CSV table of C-alpha atoms in Angstrom, one decimal:
chain,number,residue,atom,x,y,z
L,1,MET,CA,2.6,24.8,4.3
L,2,GLY,CA,2.7,21.1,3.5
L,3,GLN,CA,2.7,19.9,0.0
L,4,GLY,CA,-0.7,19.6,-1.6
L,5,GLY,CA,-2.7,22.4,-0.2
L,6,GLU,CA,-4.6,22.2,-3.4
L,7,ARG,CA,-5.2,18.5,-2.8
L,8,ARG,CA,-6.5,19.2,0.6
L,9,ARG,CA,-8.9,21.7,-0.8
L,10,LEU,CA,-10.2,19.1,-3.1
L,11,GLN,CA,-10.3,16.4,-0.5
L,12,ALA,CA,-12.4,18.5,1.7
L,13,HIS,CA,-15.4,17.7,-0.5
L,14,ASP,CA,-14.8,14.0,-0.4
L,15,GLY,CA,-17.3,13.4,2.4
L,16,GLU,CA,-20.0,15.0,0.3
L,17,LEU,CA,-18.9,13.2,-2.8
L,18,GLY,CA,-18.9,9.9,-1.1
L,19,ALA,CA,-22.4,10.5,0.2
L,20,ALA,CA,-23.6,11.5,-3.3
L,21,VAL,CA,-22.0,8.3,-4.8
L,22,ALA,CA,-23.7,6.2,-2.2
L,23,ARG,CA,-27.1,7.6,-3.0
L,24,ALA,CA,-26.5,7.3,-6.7
L,25,GLN,CA,-25.6,3.7,-6.2
L,26,ASP,CA,-29.1,3.4,-4.6
L,27,GLY,CA,-30.5,4.7,-7.8
L,28,ASP,CA,-30.7,8.5,-7.1
L,29,GLU,CA,-30.0,10.2,-10.4
L,30,THR,CA,-29.9,13.6,-8.9
L,31,ALA,CA,-27.1,12.4,-6.6
L,32,PHE,CA,-25.3,11.1,-9.7
L,33,ALA,CA,-25.5,14.5,-11.2
L,34,VAL,CA,-24.0,16.0,-8.0
L,35,ALA,CA,-21.2,13.5,-8.2
L,36,TYR,CA,-20.7,14.3,-11.8
L,37,ARG,CA,-20.3,18.0,-11.1
L,38,MET,CA,-17.9,17.4,-8.4
L,39,VAL,CA,-15.7,15.0,-10.3
L,40,GLN,CA,-15.9,16.3,-13.9
L,41,PRO,CA,-13.7,19.4,-13.6
L,42,GLY,CA,-10.7,17.4,-12.3
L,43,LEU,CA,-11.3,14.7,-14.8
L,44,LEU,CA,-11.5,17.1,-17.6
L,45,GLY,CA,-8.3,18.9,-16.5
L,46,TYR,CA,-6.5,15.6,-16.4
L,47,LEU,CA,-7.8,14.5,-19.8
L,48,ARG,CA,-6.8,17.8,-21.3
L,49,GLY,CA,-3.3,17.1,-20.2
L,50,LEU,CA,-3.5,13.7,-21.8
L,51,VAL,CA,-5.4,14.3,-25.0
L,52,GLY,CA,-5.7,18.0,-25.4
L,53,ASP,CA,-8.8,19.3,-27.2
L,54,ASP,CA,-10.3,15.8,-27.4
L,55,ALA,CA,-10.7,15.8,-23.6
L,56,GLU,CA,-14.5,16.5,-23.7
L,57,ASP,CA,-15.1,13.6,-26.1
L,58,VAL,CA,-12.9,11.2,-24.0
L,59,ALA,CA,-14.6,12.4,-20.8
L,60,SER,CA,-18.0,11.7,-22.4
L,61,ASP,CA,-16.9,8.1,-23.1
L,62,ALA,CA,-15.5,7.7,-19.7
L,63,TRP,CA,-18.8,8.9,-18.1
L,64,LEU,CA,-20.8,6.4,-20.1
L,65,GLU,CA,-18.6,3.7,-18.6
L,66,ILE,CA,-18.8,5.3,-15.1
L,67,ALA,CA,-22.6,5.5,-15.3
L,68,ARG,CA,-22.8,1.9,-16.5
L,69,ASP,CA,-20.4,0.4,-13.9
L,70,LEU,CA,-21.3,2.6,-10.9
L,71,GLY,CA,-22.9,-0.4,-9.2
L,72,ARG,CA,-19.6,-2.2,-9.2
L,73,PHE,CA,-17.7,0.6,-7.5
L,74,LYS,CA,-16.9,0.3,-3.8
L,75,GLY,CA,-15.3,3.0,-1.8
L,76,ASP,CA,-15.6,6.6,-0.5
L,77,GLY,CA,-15.3,9.9,-2.2
L,78,ALA,CA,-11.6,9.8,-2.6
L,79,GLY,CA,-11.9,6.3,-3.9
L,80,PHE,CA,-14.5,7.5,-6.4
L,81,ARG,CA,-12.1,10.1,-7.8
L,82,GLY,CA,-9.4,7.5,-8.2
L,83,TRP,CA,-11.8,5.0,-9.8
L,84,THR,CA,-13.1,7.5,-12.3
L,85,ALA,CA,-9.6,8.7,-13.1
L,86,THR,CA,-8.6,5.2,-13.9
L,87,ILE,CA,-11.6,4.8,-16.2
L,88,ALA,CA,-10.8,8.1,-17.9
L,89,ARG,CA,-7.2,7.2,-18.3
L,90,HIS,CA,-8.0,4.0,-20.0
L,91,ARG,CA,-10.4,5.8,-22.4
L,92,ALA,CA,-7.7,8.4,-23.0
L,93,LEU,CA,-5.0,5.8,-23.8
L,94,ASP,CA,-7.5,4.0,-26.1
L,95,HIS,CA,-8.0,7.4,-27.8
L,96,LEU,CA,-4.3,8.0,-28.2
L,97,ARG,CA,-3.8,4.5,-29.6
L,98,ARG,CA,-6.4,5.2,-32.2
L,99,GLN,CA,-4.8,8.5,-33.0
L,100,ARG,CA,-1.5,6.9,-33.5
L,101,VAL,CA,-3.1,4.6,-36.1
L,102,ARG,CA,-4.8,7.4,-37.8
L,103,PRO,CA,-2.6,10.4,-37.1
L,104,ARG,CA,-3.7,13.9,-37.6
L,105,ALA,CA,-2.3,17.3,-37.0
L,106,THR,CA,-2.6,17.7,-33.3
L,107,GLY,CA,0.6,19.7,-32.7
L,108,LEU,CA,1.5,19.8,-29.2
L,109,GLU,CA,4.6,21.6,-30.2
L,110,GLN,CA,2.6,24.1,-32.1
L,111,ASP,CA,0.4,24.7,-29.1
L,112,VAL,CA,3.5,25.6,-27.2
L,113,LEU,CA,5.0,27.8,-29.9
L,114,GLU,CA,1.8,29.7,-30.7
L,115,LEU,CA,1.1,30.6,-27.2
L,116,PRO,CA,-0.3,34.1,-27.1
L,117,GLY,CA,2.4,35.1,-24.6
L,118,PRO,CA,0.6,35.9,-21.4
L,119,HIS,CA,4.0,35.7,-19.8
L,120,SER,CA,5.1,38.9,-21.4
L,121,THR,CA,4.3,40.8,-18.3
L,122,TYR,CA,5.4,39.7,-14.9
L,123,ASP,CA,2.1,40.2,-13.2
L,124,GLN,CA,0.2,38.1,-15.5
L,125,ALA,CA,2.6,35.3,-15.3
L,126,LEU,CA,2.6,35.4,-11.5
L,127,GLU,CA,-1.1,36.0,-10.8
L,128,ALA,CA,-3.1,34.3,-13.4
L,129,LEU,CA,-1.6,31.4,-15.1
L,130,SER,CA,-3.8,31.0,-18.2
L,131,THR,CA,-5.3,27.6,-18.8
L,132,GLU,CA,-3.6,27.4,-22.2
L,133,ARG,CA,-0.2,28.2,-20.9
L,134,ALA,CA,-0.5,25.8,-17.9
L,135,LEU,CA,-1.7,23.1,-20.2
L,136,ALA,CA,1.2,23.7,-22.6
L,137,LEU,CA,3.7,23.6,-19.8
L,138,VAL,CA,2.3,20.4,-18.4
L,139,ARG,CA,2.0,18.8,-21.8
L,140,GLY,CA,5.6,19.7,-22.4
L,141,LEU,CA,6.6,17.4,-19.5
L,142,PRO,CA,7.5,13.8,-20.0
L,143,ARG,CA,4.3,11.7,-19.9
L,144,ASP,CA,4.9,10.1,-16.5
L,145,GLN,CA,5.7,13.5,-14.9
L,146,ALA,CA,2.7,15.2,-16.5
L,147,GLU,CA,0.3,12.5,-15.4
L,148,ALA,CA,1.7,12.4,-11.9
L,149,VAL,CA,1.4,16.2,-11.6
L,150,LEU,CA,-2.1,16.2,-13.1
L,151,LEU,CA,-3.4,13.5,-10.9
L,152,ARG,CA,-2.1,15.2,-7.8
L,153,VAL,CA,-2.8,18.8,-8.6
L,154,VAL,CA,-5.9,18.6,-10.8
L,155,VAL,CA,-7.7,15.5,-9.8
L,156,GLY,CA,-6.5,15.8,-6.2
L,157,LEU,CA,-5.4,12.2,-5.6
L,158,ASP,CA,-2.9,11.3,-2.9
L,159,GLY,CA,0.3,9.4,-3.7
L,160,PRO,CA,-1.0,5.8,-3.3
L,161,ALA,CA,-4.2,6.6,-5.2
L,162,ALA,CA,-2.3,8.2,-8.1
L,163,ALA,CA,0.1,5.3,-8.1
L,164,ARG,CA,-2.9,2.9,-8.4
L,165,VAL,CA,-4.3,4.9,-11.3
L,166,LEU,CA,-1.0,4.8,-13.1
L,167,GLY,CA,-0.2,1.2,-12.2
L,168,LYS,CA,3.1,2.2,-10.7
L,169,ARG,CA,4.8,2.2,-7.4
L,170,PRO,CA,3.9,5.1,-5.1
L,171,GLY,CA,7.6,6.0,-4.8
L,172,ALA,CA,8.0,6.3,-8.5
L,173,VAL,CA,4.9,8.4,-8.8
L,174,ARG,CA,6.0,10.7,-6.0
L,175,THR,CA,9.4,11.2,-7.7
L,176,ALA,CA,7.7,11.9,-11.0
L,177,ALA,CA,5.4,14.5,-9.5
L,178,TYR,CA,8.3,16.1,-7.7
L,179,ARG,CA,10.4,16.3,-10.8
L,180,GLY,CA,7.5,17.6,-12.9
L,181,LEU,CA,6.6,20.3,-10.5
L,182,LYS,CA,10.2,21.4,-10.2
L,183,ARG,CA,10.5,21.6,-13.9
L,184,LEU,CA,7.3,23.6,-14.2
L,185,ALA,CA,8.6,26.0,-11.5
L,186,ARG,CA,11.8,26.5,-13.5
L,187,GLN,CA,10.0,27.0,-16.7
L,188,LEU,CA,7.6,29.6,-15.2
L,189,ASP,CA,10.6,31.5,-13.9
L,190,GLY,CA,12.5,31.0,-17.2
L,191,GLY,CA,9.6,32.5,-19.1
L,192,LEU,CA,9.8,35.7,-17.2
L,193,PRO,CA,11.6,38.5,-18.9
L,194,ALA,CA,14.9,39.4,-17.5
L,195,VAL,CA,14.4,37.4,-14.5
L,196,HIS,CA,16.8,34.8,-13.3
L,197,GLY,CA,18.9,35.4,-16.3
L,198,ALA,CA,21.8,33.9,-14.5
L,199,ASP,CA,20.1,30.7,-13.4
L,200,GLY,CA,16.9,30.7,-15.3
L,201,GLY,CA,18.4,27.8,-17.3
L,202,VAL,CA,16.6,28.4,-20.6
L,203,THR,CA,19.0,26.1,-22.2
L,204,ASP,CA,18.6,23.2,-19.9
L,205,GLU,CA,14.9,23.1,-20.2
L,206,GLY,CA,14.8,21.1,-23.3
L,207,PRO,CA,13.0,21.8,-26.5
L,208,GLY,CA,9.5,23.1,-26.8
L,209,THR,CA,9.5,25.2,-23.7
L,210,LEU,CA,8.4,28.8,-23.4
L,211,GLY,CA,11.9,29.9,-22.9
L,212,ASP,CA,12.5,29.1,-26.6
L,213,SER,CA,9.5,30.9,-27.8
L,214,THR,CA,10.3,34.3,-26.2
B,1,MET,CA,23.5,52.4,7.2
B,2,GLY,CA,24.3,48.8,7.4
B,3,GLU,CA,21.6,48.4,10.0
B,4,ARG,CA,19.1,50.2,8.0
B,5,HIS,CA,19.8,48.0,5.0
B,6,SER,CA,19.4,44.9,7.0
B,7,ASP,CA,16.3,46.1,8.6
B,8,ASP,CA,14.7,47.2,5.4
B,9,GLY,CA,15.8,44.4,3.3
B,10,PRO,CA,13.4,41.6,3.9
B,11,PRO,CA,10.2,43.7,4.0
B,12,GLY,CA,11.3,45.6,1.0
B,13,ARG,CA,11.9,42.5,-0.9
B,14,ARG,CA,8.6,41.2,0.1
B,15,ARG,CA,6.9,44.3,-1.0
B,16,ALA,CA,8.7,44.2,-4.3
B,17,HIS,CA,7.2,40.9,-5.3
B,18,PRO,CA,4.0,41.8,-7.0
B,19,GLY,CA,5.4,44.3,-9.4
B,20,GLY,CA,9.1,44.8,-9.0
B,21,PRO,CA,11.9,43.4,-11.1
B,22,VAL,CA,12.8,41.1,-8.2
B,23,PRO,CA,12.3,37.4,-8.8
B,24,GLY,CA,8.9,36.1,-7.9
B,25,PRO,CA,8.2,33.7,-5.1
B,26,ARG,CA,10.0,30.9,-6.6
B,27,PRO,CA,8.7,28.0,-4.6
B,28,ALA,CA,11.7,26.4,-2.8
B,29,ASP,CA,9.6,23.3,-2.6
B,30,PRO,CA,7.8,22.7,-5.9
B,31,GLY,CA,4.4,22.3,-4.5
B,32,THR,CA,2.3,24.6,-2.5
B,33,ALA,CA,1.6,27.8,-4.5
B,34,LEU,CA,2.7,26.3,-7.7
B,35,GLU,CA,0.3,23.4,-7.3
B,36,ALA,CA,-2.5,25.8,-6.5
B,37,ARG,CA,-1.8,27.8,-9.6
B,38,PHE,CA,-1.7,24.9,-11.9
B,39,GLY,CA,-4.7,23.4,-10.2
B,40,THR,CA,-6.7,26.5,-10.7
B,41,ALA,CA,-5.6,27.0,-14.3
B,42,LEU,CA,-6.2,23.5,-15.4
B,43,ARG,CA,-9.4,22.6,-13.6
B,44,PRO,CA,-12.4,24.3,-15.4
B,45,ASP,CA,-14.8,25.8,-12.9
B,46,GLY,CA,-18.4,24.6,-12.7
B,47,ALA,CA,-19.6,27.2,-15.1
B,48,GLY,CA,-17.3,25.9,-17.8
B,49,LEU,CA,-18.9,22.5,-17.8
B,50,ASP,CA,-21.0,21.5,-20.7
B,51,PRO,CA,-24.6,20.9,-19.5
B,52,GLU,CA,-25.2,18.7,-22.5
B,53,ALA,CA,-22.4,16.3,-21.4
B,54,GLU,CA,-23.9,16.1,-18.0
B,55,ARG,CA,-27.3,15.3,-19.4
B,56,ARG,CA,-25.8,12.5,-21.4
B,57,ALA,CA,-24.0,11.1,-18.4
B,58,VAL,CA,-27.1,11.2,-16.3
B,59,ALA,CA,-29.1,9.6,-19.1
B,60,ALA,CA,-26.5,6.8,-19.3
B,61,PHE,CA,-26.8,6.4,-15.6
B,62,ARG,CA,-30.6,6.1,-15.8
B,63,ALA,CA,-30.4,3.6,-18.6
B,64,ALA,CA,-27.9,1.4,-16.7
B,65,ARG,CA,-29.9,1.6,-13.5
B,66,ASP,CA,-33.2,0.7,-15.3
B,67,ALA,CA,-31.4,-2.2,-17.1
B,68,GLY,CA,-30.2,-3.5,-13.8
B,69,ALA,CA,-26.5,-3.0,-14.7
B,70,HIS,CA,-25.9,-1.6,-11.3
B,71,ARG,CA,-26.2,-5.0,-9.7
B,72,ALA,CA,-23.0,-6.1,-11.4
B,73,ARG,CA,-20.4,-7.7,-9.3
B,74,THR,CA,-17.5,-5.6,-8.0
B,75,ARG,CA,-14.2,-6.5,-9.7
B,76,ARG,CA,-10.9,-6.0,-8.0
B,77,ARG,CA,-10.3,-2.8,-9.9
B,78,ASP,CA,-13.6,-1.4,-8.7
B,79,ASP,CA,-12.7,-1.8,-5.1
B,80,TRP,CA,-11.3,1.5,-3.9
B,81,ARG,CA,-12.0,1.1,-0.2
B,82,PRO,CA,-9.2,2.1,2.1
B,83,ARG,CA,-6.6,-0.7,2.2
B,84,ALA,CA,-7.6,-2.0,5.7
B,85,PRO,CA,-8.8,-5.4,4.5
B,86,ARG,CA,-5.5,-6.1,2.7
B,87,ARG,CA,-3.5,-5.1,5.7
B,88,ALA,CA,-5.6,-7.4,7.9
B,89,ARG,CA,-5.0,-10.2,5.5
B,90,PHE,CA,-1.3,-9.5,5.6
B,91,SER,CA,-1.2,-9.4,9.4
B,92,VAL,CA,-2.8,-12.8,9.6
B,93,THR,CA,0.1,-14.1,7.5
B,94,ALA,CA,2.6,-12.2,9.5
B,95,SER,CA,1.3,-13.4,12.8
B,96,LEU,CA,1.1,-17.0,11.6
B,97,SER,CA,4.7,-16.9,10.4
B,98,ALA,CA,5.8,-15.2,13.6
B,99,PHE,CA,4.1,-18.0,15.5
B,100,LEU,CA,5.8,-20.7,13.5
B,101,ALA,CA,9.1,-19.0,13.9
B,102,SER,CA,8.7,-18.8,17.7
B,103,VAL,CA,7.7,-22.4,17.8
B,104,THR,CA,10.7,-23.4,15.8
B,105,LEU,CA,13.1,-21.3,17.8
B,106,GLY,CA,11.6,-22.5,21.0
B,107,GLY,CA,12.0,-26.0,19.9
B,108,LEU,CA,15.6,-25.3,19.0
B,109,ALA,CA,16.3,-23.8,22.3
B,110,VAL,CA,14.9,-26.7,24.2
B,111,ALA,CA,16.7,-29.2,22.0
B,112,ALA,CA,19.9,-27.3,22.7
B,113,ILE,CA,19.2,-27.4,26.4
B,114,ALA,CA,18.3,-31.0,26.4
B,115,SER,CA,21.4,-32.1,24.4
B,116,ALA,CA,23.7,-30.0,26.5
B,117,GLY,CA,22.2,-30.8,29.9
B,118,ALA,CA,21.0,-34.4,29.6
B,119,PRO,CA,24.2,-36.3,29.0
B,120,ALA,CA,26.0,-34.7,31.9
B,121,HIS,CA,23.2,-35.7,34.2
B,122,ARG,CA,22.9,-39.2,32.9
B,123,GLY,CA,26.6,-39.5,33.1
B,124,ASP,CA,26.8,-39.1,36.8
B,125,GLU,CA,23.4,-40.5,37.7
B,126,GLN,CA,23.1,-43.6,35.8
B,127,PRO,CA,25.3,-45.1,33.1
B,128,ALA,CA,22.6,-47.6,32.0
B,129,PRO,CA,20.0,-45.3,30.3
B,130,HIS,CA,22.3,-44.4,27.6
B,131,PRO,CA,22.4,-47.6,25.7
B,132,THR,CA,18.7,-48.1,26.5
B,133,ALA,CA,17.9,-44.8,24.9
B,134,ASP,CA,19.9,-45.9,21.8
B,135,THR,CA,18.2,-49.2,21.5
B,136,SER,CA,14.9,-47.6,21.8
B,137,GLU,CA,15.8,-45.2,19.0
B,138,ARG,CA,16.7,-47.8,16.5
B,139,PRO,CA,13.6,-50.0,16.4
B,140,ALA,CA,11.4,-46.9,16.5
B,141,SER,CA,12.8,-45.7,13.2
B,142,VAL,CA,11.8,-49.0,11.5
B,143,PRO,CA,8.2,-49.6,11.2
B,144,ALA,CA,8.6,-52.7,13.4
B,145,PRO,CA,5.7,-54.8,14.8
B,146,GLU,CA,3.6,-52.5,16.8
B,147,PRO,CA,1.2,-54.6,18.8
B,148,SER,CA,0.3,-51.8,21.1
B,149,GLY,CA,-1.3,-49.8,18.3
B,150,PRO,CA,0.0,-46.8,16.4
B,151,ARG,CA,3.1,-45.2,17.8
B,152,PRO,CA,2.2,-42.1,19.8
B,153,ALA,CA,2.9,-39.0,18.0
B,154,THR,CA,5.2,-36.5,19.6
B,155,SER,CA,2.4,-34.1,19.8
B,156,GLN,CA,0.5,-36.4,22.1
B,157,ALA,CA,0.2,-35.4,25.7
B,158,PRO,CA,3.2,-36.5,27.7
B,159,ALA,CA,0.9,-37.6,30.4
B,160,SER,CA,0.4,-41.0,28.9
B,161,PRO,CA,3.9,-42.4,28.4
B,162,ALA,CA,4.7,-46.0,29.3
B,163,PRO,CA,7.0,-45.5,32.3
B,164,THR,CA,4.3,-44.2,34.6
B,165,ASP,CA,1.9,-47.0,33.8
B,166,PRO,CA,3.0,-50.0,35.7
B,167,ALA,CA,1.1,-52.4,33.4
B,168,ALA,CA,2.8,-50.9,30.4
B,169,THR,CA,6.2,-51.2,32.1
B,170,GLU,CA,5.5,-54.8,33.0
B,171,SER,CA,4.6,-55.8,29.5
B,172,ALA,CA,7.4,-53.6,28.2
B,173,ALA,CA,9.9,-56.4,28.4
B,174,ALA,CA,10.3,-57.0,24.7
B,175,HIS,CA,8.3,-54.5,22.6
B,176,ALA,CA,7.2,-51.7,24.7
B,177,ARG,CA,10.6,-50.1,24.6
B,178,PRO,CA,10.5,-49.5,20.9
B,179,ASP,CA,7.1,-47.8,21.5
B,180,ARG,CA,8.4,-45.7,24.2
B,181,PRO,CA,7.5,-42.3,22.9
B,182,ALA,CA,10.0,-39.6,22.3
B,183,THR,CA,7.9,-37.3,24.4
B,184,ALA,CA,8.7,-39.4,27.5
B,185,LYS,CA,12.4,-38.8,26.9
B,186,ASP,CA,11.7,-35.2,26.2
B,187,THR,CA,9.8,-34.9,29.5
B,188,LEU,CA,12.6,-36.4,31.4
B,189,ALA,CA,15.1,-34.1,29.7
B,190,HIS,CA,12.9,-31.2,30.4
B,191,CYS,CA,12.6,-32.2,34.0
B,192,ARG,CA,16.3,-32.4,34.4
B,193,ALA,CA,16.8,-29.1,32.7
B,194,TYR,CA,13.8,-27.5,34.5
B,195,GLU,CA,15.7,-26.9,37.7
B,196,GLN,CA,18.4,-25.0,35.8
B,197,VAL,CA,16.1,-23.0,33.6
B,198,LYS,CA,13.2,-22.1,35.8
B,199,ASP,CA,14.7,-19.0,37.2
B,200,ARG,CA,16.1,-17.7,33.9
B,201,GLY,CA,13.6,-15.2,32.7
B,202,LYS,CA,11.5,-16.1,29.7
B,203,ALA,CA,12.8,-19.6,28.9
B,204,LEU,CA,9.8,-21.1,30.5
B,205,ASN,CA,7.5,-19.3,28.2
B,206,SER,CA,8.5,-21.5,25.2
B,207,THR,CA,6.1,-24.1,23.9
B,208,ALA,CA,8.0,-27.1,25.2
B,209,TRP,CA,8.2,-25.7,28.8
B,210,GLN,CA,4.5,-24.8,28.6
B,211,ARG,CA,3.8,-28.3,27.6
B,212,LEU,CA,5.7,-29.6,30.6
B,213,VAL,CA,3.9,-27.2,32.9
B,214,THR,CA,0.6,-28.2,31.5
B,215,ALA,CA,1.4,-31.9,31.8
B,216,ALA,CA,2.4,-31.4,35.4
B,217,GLY,CA,-0.9,-29.5,36.1
B,218,GLY,CA,0.6,-26.2,37.0
B,219,ALA,CA,3.9,-24.4,37.5
B,220,GLU,CA,4.0,-25.2,41.2
B,221,LYS,CA,3.5,-28.9,40.6
B,222,VAL,CA,6.4,-29.3,38.1
B,223,ALA,CA,8.9,-30.3,40.8
B,224,ALA,CA,6.7,-33.1,42.2
B,225,TYR,CA,5.7,-34.2,38.7
B,226,CYS,CA,9.3,-34.4,37.6
B,227,ALA,CA,10.4,-36.2,40.7
B,228,GLY,CA,7.8,-38.9,40.0
B,229,ARG,CA,8.9,-39.1,36.4
B,230,LEU,CA,12.5,-39.4,37.1
B,231,ALA,CA,11.9,-42.2,39.7
B,232,ALA,CA,9.7,-44.0,37.2
B,233,ALA,CA,12.2,-43.7,34.5
B,234,THR,CA,15.0,-44.9,36.7
B,235,THR,CA,13.1,-48.1,37.6
B,236,ALA,CA,12.0,-48.5,34.0
B,237,ALA,CA,15.6,-48.2,32.8
B,238,GLU,CA,16.9,-50.6,35.4
B,239,GLU,CA,14.3,-53.3,34.8
B,240,PRO,CA,15.3,-54.1,31.2
B,241,GLY,CA,18.9,-53.4,32.1
B,242,ALA,CA,18.7,-56.1,34.8
B,243,GLY,CA,16.8,-58.4,32.4
B,244,ARG,CA,19.6,-58.2,30.0
């Protein structure tokens, strides 16, 4: 049971992805579509954590750049996921910068508060974590923790690759991912009714968590 | 009773997980199951992908390919190959500095041996060389007249020093002594110390000793080589000493 079983699952396809990228670099557009389908889900999940509902738009921008610069890329399948995540991240940060200049009602807090409440029954919370709720929980994390968790869990990058995407030291990213996951685990438990009342720690979870909305 | 409880406990608790009021499988290590759940929740499956977005991406790919954009040069940030090249570059640096360090330390060790061993030997063998060595030191530090050409660098092979060459020794009366290379002295010092050091493990692996062995033409010839050197040095030292 090592950490990152999810990551391993994603990485299992890296050979296939690397081959598709290589063929795409030789000009094969079908192979490019294959690579797109393999990479896009993780990229989109990561971008949703960063920019919420604008993820599709930002991903579109990112793919234009990926398609244009594909010839420059060097590396294998895992490297391609890291490379594309870096491009997507830059597009997302650009997007956030533009948003800050021209703010609009995005309402991360609202997202959290208006959650439909799939956690009302224990089974649902345990078995099927809804996309909305998972997203709200991750976006409730501090940015560095959220990004570290997303790159690891959703994009499937290993520590060094995630660190390169974020431009940080691997140790810092590992710590951020660990803290983020720990906090998510606590919040999942805290959201369960009458469970862990003693140590569920609703109060120490900070504002905007599910514990407050129940 | 107590036994029953302890027997039933763990499986009962495990069974209770899916529906019971008992706490869920709180991951002791935040990872594993939790990661899987978030990964599944946050990563849209293939069916959720927008085919229109894919079409746009592929169109952009085609346009870039046809425009020749894919021949662009790889920038540093585009190179995601495994880090092997960087590590290799690092190891070149590392091995170079390790080599330099070993040379320096080897030199220090030899210098220590020479400075500790040489005076004692000179003391009981021959009192004369001492002042000779000193006088040869002083002019050498001044860029004095050097009729015999450029002073030999210390890195030059010790096989060509003045003492062995009878002609050089003859003409050495006035100005060959200043030119007497430091390597010659080193060689003598090494020869004197060699007897003491040769049985002591790895000392002979250091660069200076290797040089001596190379100059002698093999480890087994060092004794003979040194005997010749010491004899030559003694006569060379006595000659100017007598001339004075």
